[in-house]
Amino acid sequence: MRSTLPTTFFRQAVARPRHPVSFTARRFASTSSENAQKKAQDALGAAQKNAEKLWENAKKFLGPLGERAGSMLGSYRQPMIYNAQVARELLKQIYIAERLQPPTSLATVTDAYSTLWSRAKSPAYWRGILANGELVKVGIYAAEAYGIFKIGEILGRRSLVGYNLH
């Protein structure tokens, strides 16, 4: 019985030089861990210092009412201020990294809403997103928007169901 592979294949396999492949692992560290820890400690110290300044200014501005609010918070005051400062810094970094900016003119806002409205009214747009499968994504966005609206409504009522009439 004869082999179906040509003999040139075997000749090339035997003649092919075999070089051992060696991989050397390298670590490309952008910063050392000590440097990162120092930066984190500095940021923590700065946030705490800013939080204390903010708290003192709020107490001065609010007077006795501010003192009362501070005493009502008790031991929760420090973590609340810290978390607010961290959230502010995080949002600031996101704002800068994403190059966000408020609209520069009213025309920009009206153009965006007119585009949304024209797409919502157009049956061709809905057929297009149905055909390419983006209808699920639009449905998820709609559910998110509805959920955010309902959360705002609950917070505005200060009650989960209905209004407190008492």
GROMACS .gro file of N, CA, C and O in nm, residues 49-152:
model
  416
   49LYS      N    1  -0.785   6.576   5.448
   49LYS     CA    2  -0.764   6.717   5.481
   49LYS      C    3  -0.873   6.804   5.418
   49LYS      O    4  -0.928   6.893   5.482
   50ASN      N    5  -0.904   6.775   5.291
   50ASN     CA    6  -1.010   6.851   5.224
   50ASN      C    7  -1.146   6.826   5.288
   50ASN      O    8  -1.228   6.917   5.298
   51ALA      N    9  -1.169   6.704   5.331
   51ALA     CA   10  -1.297   6.672   5.395
   51ALA      C   11  -1.312   6.749   5.526
   51ALA      O   12  -1.420   6.801   5.556
   52GLU      N   13  -1.205   6.757   5.604
   52GLU     CA   14  -1.211   6.832   5.729
   52GLU      C   15  -1.236   6.981   5.704
   52GLU      O   16  -1.314   7.044   5.773
   53LYS      N   17  -1.170   7.036   5.602
   53LYS     CA   18  -1.191   7.177   5.567
   53LYS      C   19  -1.336   7.200   5.526
   53LYS      O   20  -1.399   7.297   5.568
   54LEU      N   21  -1.387   7.109   5.444
   54LEU     CA   22  -1.525   7.121   5.400
   54LEU      C   23  -1.621   7.113   5.518
   54LEU      O   24  -1.717   7.191   5.526
   55TRP      N   25  -1.595   7.023   5.610
   55TRP     CA   26  -1.682   7.007   5.725
   55TRP      C   27  -1.679   7.132   5.813
   55TRP      O   28  -1.783   7.178   5.859
   56GLU      N   29  -1.561   7.188   5.834
   56GLU     CA   30  -1.549   7.309   5.916
   56GLU      C   31  -1.621   7.427   5.849
   56GLU      O   32  -1.688   7.506   5.916
   57ASN      N   33  -1.606   7.439   5.718
   57ASN     CA   34  -1.675   7.547   5.646
   57ASN      C   35  -1.827   7.529   5.653
   57ASN      O   36  -1.901   7.627   5.667
   58ALA      N   37  -1.873   7.406   5.642
   58ALA     CA   38  -2.017   7.381   5.651
   58ALA      C   39  -2.068   7.415   5.790
   58ALA      O   40  -2.177   7.471   5.805
   59LYS      N   41  -1.990   7.382   5.894
   59LYS     CA   42  -2.033   7.415   6.030
   59LYS      C   43  -2.038   7.565   6.050
   59LYS      O   44  -2.131   7.617   6.113
   60LYS      N   45  -1.941   7.638   5.995
   60LYS     CA   46  -1.942   7.784   6.007
   60LYS      C   47  -2.062   7.843   5.935
   60LYS      O   48  -2.128   7.934   5.984
   61PHE      N   49  -2.088   7.791   5.814
   61PHE     CA   50  -2.196   7.845   5.733
   61PHE      C   51  -2.332   7.815   5.796
   61PHE      O   52  -2.420   7.902   5.800
   62LEU      N   53  -2.349   7.694   5.846
   62LEU     CA   54  -2.478   7.655   5.901
   62LEU      C   55  -2.497   7.693   6.047
   62LEU      O   56  -2.609   7.688   6.098
   63GLY      N   57  -2.388   7.729   6.114
   63GLY     CA   58  -2.397   7.772   6.253
   63GLY      C   59  -2.441   7.660   6.344
   63GLY      O   60  -2.394   7.547   6.333
   64PRO      N   61  -2.535   7.689   6.437
   64PRO     CA   62  -2.579   7.586   6.532
   64PRO      C   63  -2.647   7.468   6.464
   64PRO      O   64  -2.640   7.355   6.512
   65LEU      N   65  -2.712   7.493   6.353
   65LEU     CA   66  -2.776   7.383   6.281
   65LEU      C   67  -2.671   7.285   6.229
   65LEU      O   68  -2.691   7.164   6.233
   66GLY      N   69  -2.557   7.337   6.183
   66GLY     CA   70  -2.449   7.252   6.136
   66GLY      C   71  -2.390   7.169   6.248
   66GLY      O   72  -2.356   7.051   6.229
   67GLU      N   73  -2.376   7.228   6.366
   67GLU     CA   74  -2.325   7.154   6.482
   67GLU      C   75  -2.420   7.040   6.517
   67GLU      O   76  -2.378   6.930   6.549
   68ARG      N   77  -2.548   7.069   6.511
   68ARG     CA   78  -2.648   6.969   6.544
   68ARG      C   79  -2.646   6.853   6.445
   68ARG      O   80  -2.654   6.736   6.482
   69ALA      N   81  -2.633   6.890   6.315
   69ALA     CA   82  -2.628   6.785   6.212
   69ALA      C   83  -2.504   6.699   6.231
   69ALA      O   84  -2.509   6.577   6.216
   70GLY      N   85  -2.391   6.762   6.267
   70GLY     CA   86  -2.268   6.688   6.289
   70GLY      C   87  -2.278   6.594   6.407
   70GLY      O   88  -2.229   6.481   6.404
   71SER      N   89  -2.345   6.639   6.512
   71SER     CA   90  -2.359   6.552   6.630
   71SER      C   91  -2.458   6.438   6.603
   71SER      O   92  -2.445   6.331   6.661
   72MET      N   93  -2.554   6.462   6.515
   72MET     CA   94  -2.650   6.356   6.482
   72MET      C   95  -2.583   6.245   6.401
   72MET      O   96  -2.617   6.128   6.416
   73LEU      N   97  -2.485   6.282   6.318
   73LEU     CA   98  -2.415   6.181   6.239
   73LEU      C   99  -2.326   6.093   6.325
   73LEU      O  100  -2.307   5.976   6.296
   74GLY      N  101  -2.271   6.151   6.429
   74GLY     CA  102  -2.187   6.075   6.521
   74GLY      C  103  -2.065   6.017   6.453
   74GLY      O  104  -1.991   6.086   6.383
   75SER      N  105  -2.044   5.889   6.469
   75SER     CA  106  -1.924   5.825   6.414
   75SER      C  107  -1.934   5.802   6.264
   75SER      O  108  -1.835   5.764   6.201
   76TYR      N  109  -2.051   5.825   6.205
   76TYR     CA  110  -2.066   5.808   6.061
   76TYR      C  111  -2.016   5.929   5.984
   76TYR      O  112  -2.002   5.924   5.863
   77ARG      N  113  -1.990   6.039   6.053
   77ARG     CA  114  -1.951   6.163   5.986
   77ARG      C  115  -1.824   6.145   5.905
   77ARG      O  116  -1.821   6.179   5.787
   78GLN      N  117  -1.720   6.092   5.966
   78GLN     CA  118  -1.591   6.080   5.898
   78GLN      C  119  -1.599   5.989   5.775
   78GLN      O  120  -1.553   6.028   5.668
   79PRO      N  121  -1.656   5.869   5.784
   79PRO     CA  122  -1.665   5.786   5.663
   79PRO      C  123  -1.751   5.849   5.554
   79PRO      O  124  -1.721   5.836   5.436
   80MET      N  125  -1.858   5.918   5.592
   80MET     CA  126  -1.944   5.981   5.491
   80MET      C  127  -1.869   6.090   5.417
   80MET      O  128  -1.878   6.099   5.294
   81ILE      N  129  -1.795   6.170   5.489
   81ILE     CA  130  -1.720   6.277   5.424
   81ILE      C  131  -1.611   6.219   5.335
   81ILE      O  132  -1.591   6.263   5.222
   82TYR      N  133  -1.544   6.117   5.385
   82TYR     CA  134  -1.439   6.053   5.306
   82TYR      C  135  -1.496   5.995   5.177
   82TYR      O  136  -1.441   6.014   5.068
   83ASN      N  137  -1.607   5.923   5.187
   83ASN     CA  138  -1.667   5.862   5.068
   83ASN      C  139  -1.714   5.967   4.969
   83ASN      O  140  -1.704   5.947   4.847
   84ALA      N  141  -1.765   6.078   5.018
   84ALA     CA  142  -1.807   6.187   4.928
   84ALA      C  143  -1.686   6.244   4.855
   84ALA      O  144  -1.693   6.273   4.735
   85GLN      N  145  -1.574   6.260   4.926
   85GLN     CA  146  -1.454   6.313   4.864
   85GLN      C  147  -1.399   6.215   4.759
   85GLN      O  148  -1.357   6.256   4.651
   86VAL      N  149  -1.399   6.087   4.790
   86VAL     CA  150  -1.350   5.987   4.695
   86VAL      C  151  -1.438   5.986   4.571
   86VAL      O  152  -1.388   5.981   4.458
   87ALA      N  153  -1.568   5.993   4.590
   87ALA     CA  154  -1.660   5.995   4.475
   87ALA      C  155  -1.635   6.119   4.390
   87ALA      O  156  -1.634   6.110   4.267
   88ARG      N  157  -1.614   6.231   4.455
   88ARG     CA  158  -1.587   6.354   4.380
   88ARG      C  159  -1.460   6.342   4.297
   88ARG      O  160  -1.457   6.379   4.180
   89GLU      N  161  -1.354   6.289   4.357
   89GLU     CA  162  -1.228   6.273   4.286
   89GLU      C  163  -1.241   6.174   4.171
   89GLU      O  164  -1.186   6.195   4.064
   90LEU      N  165  -1.315   6.066   4.193
   90LEU     CA  166  -1.335   5.967   4.088
   90LEU      C  167  -1.412   6.028   3.971
   90LEU      O  168  -1.375   6.009   3.855
   91LEU      N  169  -1.517   6.101   4.000
   91LEU     CA  170  -1.594   6.165   3.894
   91LEU      C  171  -1.511   6.269   3.820
   91LEU      O  172  -1.524   6.284   3.698
   92LYS      N  173  -1.425   6.338   3.893
   92LYS     CA  174  -1.337   6.436   3.830
   92LYS      C  175  -1.242   6.367   3.733
   92LYS      O  176  -1.220   6.415   3.622
   93GLN      N  177  -1.185   6.253   3.773
   93GLN     CA  178  -1.094   6.179   3.685
   93GLN      C  179  -1.166   6.126   3.562
   93GLN      O  180  -1.112   6.130   3.452
   94ILE      N  181  -1.288   6.078   3.581
   94ILE     CA  182  -1.366   6.030   3.466
   94ILE      C  183  -1.397   6.145   3.373
   94ILE      O  184  -1.386   6.132   3.250
   95TYR      N  185  -1.433   6.260   3.428
   95TYR     CA  186  -1.466   6.378   3.349
   95TYR      C  187  -1.347   6.419   3.263
   95TYR      O  188  -1.362   6.449   3.145
   96ILE      N  189  -1.228   6.414   3.321
   96ILE     CA  190  -1.107   6.453   3.248
   96ILE      C  191  -1.068   6.345   3.147
   96ILE      O  192  -1.036   6.376   3.032
   97ALA      N  193  -1.072   6.219   3.188
   97ALA     CA  194  -1.029   6.110   3.099
   97ALA      C  195  -1.120   6.096   2.978
   97ALA      O  196  -1.072   6.067   2.868
   98GLU      N  197  -1.248   6.115   2.995
   98GLU     CA  198  -1.342   6.101   2.884
   98GLU      C  199  -1.358   6.231   2.806
   98GLU      O  200  -1.436   6.237   2.712
   99ARG      N  201  -1.287   6.334   2.847
   99ARG     CA  202  -1.293   6.467   2.783
   99ARG      C  203  -1.438   6.516   2.773
   99ARG      O  204  -1.484   6.561   2.668
  100LEU      N  205  -1.509   6.502   2.883
  100LEU     CA  206  -1.647   6.547   2.888
  100LEU      C  207  -1.651   6.698   2.900
  100LEU      O  208  -1.563   6.760   2.959
  101GLN      N  209  -1.753   6.754   2.846
  101GLN     CA  210  -1.773   6.897   2.859
  101GLN      C  211  -1.920   6.928   2.837
  101GLN      O  212  -1.988   6.857   2.765
  102PRO      N  213  -1.968   7.033   2.900
  102PRO     CA  214  -2.108   7.068   2.878
  102PRO      C  215  -2.126   7.119   2.735
  102PRO      O  216  -2.031   7.163   2.671
  103PRO      N  217  -2.248   7.112   2.683
  103PRO     CA  218  -2.271   7.162   2.548
  103PRO      C  219  -2.236   7.311   2.540
  103PRO      O  220  -2.264   7.388   2.632
  104THR      N  221  -2.173   7.350   2.429
  104THR     CA  222  -2.129   7.489   2.416
  104THR      C  223  -2.239   7.581   2.367
  104THR      O  224  -2.229   7.702   2.384
  105SER      N  225  -2.341   7.524   2.305
  105SER     CA  226  -2.449   7.610   2.257
  105SER      C  227  -2.582   7.537   2.267
  105SER      O  228  -2.587   7.414   2.276
  106LEU      N  229  -2.688   7.612   2.262
  106LEU     CA  230  -2.822   7.554   2.266
  106LEU      C  231  -2.851   7.476   2.138
  106LEU      O  232  -2.925   7.378   2.140
  107ALA      N  233  -2.787   7.516   2.029
  107ALA     CA  234  -2.808   7.447   1.902
  107ALA      C  235  -2.761   7.302   1.910
  107ALA      O  236  -2.821   7.213   1.849
  108THR      N  237  -2.654   7.276   1.984
  108THR     CA  238  -2.604   7.140   2.000
  108THR      C  239  -2.708   7.052   2.069
  108THR      O  240  -2.733   6.938   2.028
  109VAL      N  241  -2.769   7.105   2.173
  109VAL     CA  242  -2.869   7.030   2.248
  109VAL      C  243  -2.993   7.005   2.163
  109VAL      O  244  -3.044   6.893   2.156
  110THR      N  245  -3.041   7.108   2.097
  110THR     CA  246  -3.161   7.092   2.014
  110THR      C  247  -3.136   6.998   1.897
  110THR      O  248  -3.225   6.922   1.858
  111ASP      N  249  -3.014   7.001   1.840
  111ASP     CA  250  -2.981   6.910   1.731
  111ASP      C  251  -2.983   6.765   1.778
  111ASP      O  252  -3.035   6.676   1.710
  112ALA      N  253  -2.927   6.740   1.896
  112ALA     CA  254  -2.925   6.603   1.950
  112ALA      C  255  -3.067   6.552   1.974
  112ALA      O  256  -3.100   6.437   1.938
  113TYR      N  257  -3.152   6.634   2.035
  113TYR     CA  258  -3.288   6.589   2.063
  113TYR      C  259  -3.371   6.577   1.935
  113TYR      O  260  -3.456   6.489   1.925
  114SER      N  261  -3.347   6.663   1.836
  114SER     CA  262  -3.422   6.649   1.711
  114SER      C  263  -3.383   6.521   1.638
  114SER      O  264  -3.467   6.455   1.577
  115THR      N  265  -3.254   6.483   1.648
  115THR     CA  266  -3.210   6.357   1.587
  115THR      C  267  -3.278   6.238   1.655
  115THR      O  268  -3.327   6.146   1.588
  116LEU      N  269  -3.280   6.239   1.788
  116LEU     CA  270  -3.347   6.132   1.862
  116LEU      C  271  -3.494   6.123   1.825
  116LEU      O  272  -3.549   6.014   1.805
  117TRP      N  273  -3.560   6.237   1.819
  117TRP     CA  274  -3.704   6.239   1.791
  117TRP      C  275  -3.733   6.191   1.649
  117TRP      O  276  -3.828   6.115   1.626
  118SER      N  277  -3.649   6.233   1.553
  118SER     CA  278  -3.673   6.191   1.415
  118SER      C  279  -3.651   6.040   1.400
  118SER      O  280  -3.722   5.974   1.325
  119ARG      N  281  -3.551   5.985   1.470
  119ARG     CA  282  -3.530   5.840   1.465
  119ARG      C  283  -3.645   5.765   1.531
  119ARG      O  284  -3.686   5.660   1.483
  120ALA      N  285  -3.696   5.817   1.640
  120ALA     CA  286  -3.806   5.749   1.710
  120ALA      C  287  -3.932   5.745   1.625
  120ALA      O  288  -4.009   5.650   1.633
  121LYS      N  289  -3.953   5.848   1.542
  121LYS     CA  290  -4.073   5.853   1.458
  121LYS      C  291  -4.059   5.774   1.329
  121LYS      O  292  -4.158   5.742   1.267
  122SER      N  293  -3.936   5.743   1.289
  122SER     CA  294  -3.913   5.681   1.159
  122SER      C  295  -3.929   5.529   1.165
  122SER      O  296  -3.856   5.459   1.234
  123PRO      N  297  -4.024   5.473   1.089
  123PRO     CA  298  -4.039   5.327   1.085
  123PRO      C  299  -3.917   5.258   1.020
  123PRO      O  300  -3.884   5.146   1.055
  124ALA      N  301  -3.850   5.328   0.930
  124ALA     CA  302  -3.733   5.270   0.864
  124ALA      C  303  -3.621   5.246   0.966
  124ALA      O  304  -3.549   5.146   0.957
  125TYR      N  305  -3.606   5.336   1.060
  125TYR     CA  306  -3.504   5.319   1.164
  125TYR      C  307  -3.534   5.195   1.248
  125TYR      O  308  -3.444   5.115   1.276
  126TRP      N  309  -3.658   5.177   1.286
  126TRP     CA  310  -3.696   5.062   1.368
  126TRP      C  311  -3.679   4.931   1.291
  126TRP      O  312  -3.637   4.830   1.348
  127ARG      N  313  -3.711   4.932   1.160
  127ARG     CA  314  -3.688   4.813   1.079
  127ARG      C  315  -3.539   4.782   1.069
  127ARG      O  316  -3.497   4.666   1.072
  128GLY      N  317  -3.457   4.887   1.059
  128GLY     CA  318  -3.312   4.868   1.049
  128GLY      C  319  -3.252   4.807   1.174
  128GLY      O  320  -3.171   4.714   1.165
  129ILE      N  321  -3.293   4.857   1.291
  129ILE     CA  322  -3.236   4.799   1.413
  129ILE      C  323  -3.293   4.661   1.442
  129ILE      O  324  -3.228   4.580   1.506
  130LEU      N  325  -3.412   4.634   1.391
  130LEU     CA  326  -3.467   4.500   1.405
  130LEU      C  327  -3.390   4.402   1.318
  130LEU      O  328  -3.360   4.290   1.359
  131ALA      N  329  -3.352   4.447   1.198
  131ALA     CA  330  -3.281   4.361   1.105
  131ALA      C  331  -3.139   4.330   1.151
  131ALA      O  332  -3.091   4.219   1.135
  132ASN      N  333  -3.069   4.428   1.211
  132ASN     CA  334  -2.930   4.402   1.249
  132ASN      C  335  -2.913   4.360   1.394
  132ASN      O  336  -2.801   4.344   1.441
  133GLY      N  337  -3.021   4.343   1.466
  133GLY     CA  338  -3.014   4.288   1.601
  133GLY      C  339  -2.985   4.388   1.712
  133GLY      O  340  -2.956   4.349   1.824
  134GLU      N  341  -2.993   4.516   1.684
  134GLU     CA  342  -2.967   4.616   1.787
  134GLU      C  343  -3.091   4.648   1.870
  134GLU      O  344  -3.084   4.729   1.961
  135LEU      N  345  -3.200   4.585   1.839
  135LEU     CA  346  -3.323   4.610   1.913
  135LEU      C  347  -3.308   4.569   2.059
  135LEU      O  348  -3.363   4.635   2.148
  136VAL      N  349  -3.232   4.465   2.085
  136VAL     CA  350  -3.210   4.420   2.223
  136VAL      C  351  -3.134   4.528   2.301
  136VAL      O  352  -3.168   4.559   2.415
  137LYS      N  353  -3.032   4.586   2.237
  137LYS     CA  354  -2.954   4.691   2.302
  137LYS      C  355  -3.041   4.813   2.332
  137LYS      O  356  -3.035   4.870   2.441
  138VAL      N  357  -3.126   4.851   2.239
  138VAL     CA  358  -3.216   4.964   2.261
  138VAL      C  359  -3.314   4.932   2.373
  138VAL      O  360  -3.345   5.018   2.456
  139GLY      N  361  -3.362   4.807   2.378
  139GLY     CA  362  -3.453   4.766   2.486
  139GLY      C  363  -3.385   4.773   2.622
  139GLY      O  364  -3.447   4.815   2.721
  140ILE      N  365  -3.259   4.732   2.628
  140ILE     CA  366  -3.186   4.739   2.755
  140ILE      C  367  -3.168   4.884   2.798
  140ILE      O  368  -3.186   4.919   2.915
  141TYR      N  369  -3.132   4.971   2.703
  141TYR     CA  370  -3.119   5.114   2.736
  141TYR      C  371  -3.252   5.172   2.786
  141TYR      O  372  -3.255   5.251   2.879
  142ALA      N  373  -3.361   5.131   2.723
  142ALA     CA  374  -3.493   5.179   2.765
  142ALA      C  375  -3.526   5.131   2.905
  142ALA      O  376  -3.579   5.208   2.987
  143ALA      N  377  -3.494   5.005   2.935
  143ALA     CA  378  -3.520   4.952   3.070
  143ALA      C  379  -3.436   5.025   3.174
  143ALA      O  380  -3.484   5.055   3.284
  144GLU      N  381  -3.309   5.056   3.140
  144GLU     CA  382  -3.225   5.133   3.232
  144GLU      C  383  -3.283   5.272   3.258
  144GLU      O  384  -3.288   5.318   3.372
  145ALA      N  385  -3.325   5.338   3.152
  145ALA     CA  386  -3.382   5.472   3.167
  145ALA      C  387  -3.508   5.468   3.252
  145ALA      O  388  -3.529   5.553   3.339
  146TYR      N  389  -3.593   5.369   3.228
  146TYR     CA  390  -3.715   5.355   3.307
  146TYR      C  391  -3.683   5.327   3.453
  146TYR      O  392  -3.745   5.384   3.543
  147GLY      N  393  -3.585   5.241   3.478
  147GLY     CA  394  -3.545   5.211   3.616
  147GLY      C  395  -3.491   5.334   3.687
  147GLY      O  396  -3.524   5.358   3.804
  148ILE      N  397  -3.409   5.412   3.619
  148ILE     CA  398  -3.355   5.534   3.680
  148ILE      C  399  -3.468   5.632   3.709
  148ILE      O  400  -3.471   5.696   3.814
  149PHE      N  401  -3.564   5.641   3.617
  149PHE     CA  402  -3.679   5.728   3.640
  149PHE      C  403  -3.758   5.684   3.763
  149PHE      O  404  -3.795   5.766   3.848
  150LYS      N  405  -3.782   5.554   3.775
  150LYS     CA  406  -3.858   5.504   3.890
  150LYS      C  407  -3.784   5.523   4.022
  150LYS      O  408  -3.845   5.555   4.124
  151ILE      N  409  -3.653   5.505   4.021
  151ILE     CA  410  -3.574   5.531   4.142
  151ILE      C  411  -3.586   5.678   4.182
  151ILE      O  412  -3.604   5.711   4.299
  152GLY      N  413  -3.578   5.767   4.085
  152GLY     CA  414  -3.595   5.910   4.114
  152GLY      C  415  -3.733   5.941   4.168
  152GLY      O  416  -3.749   6.023   4.258
   0.00000   0.00000   0.00000
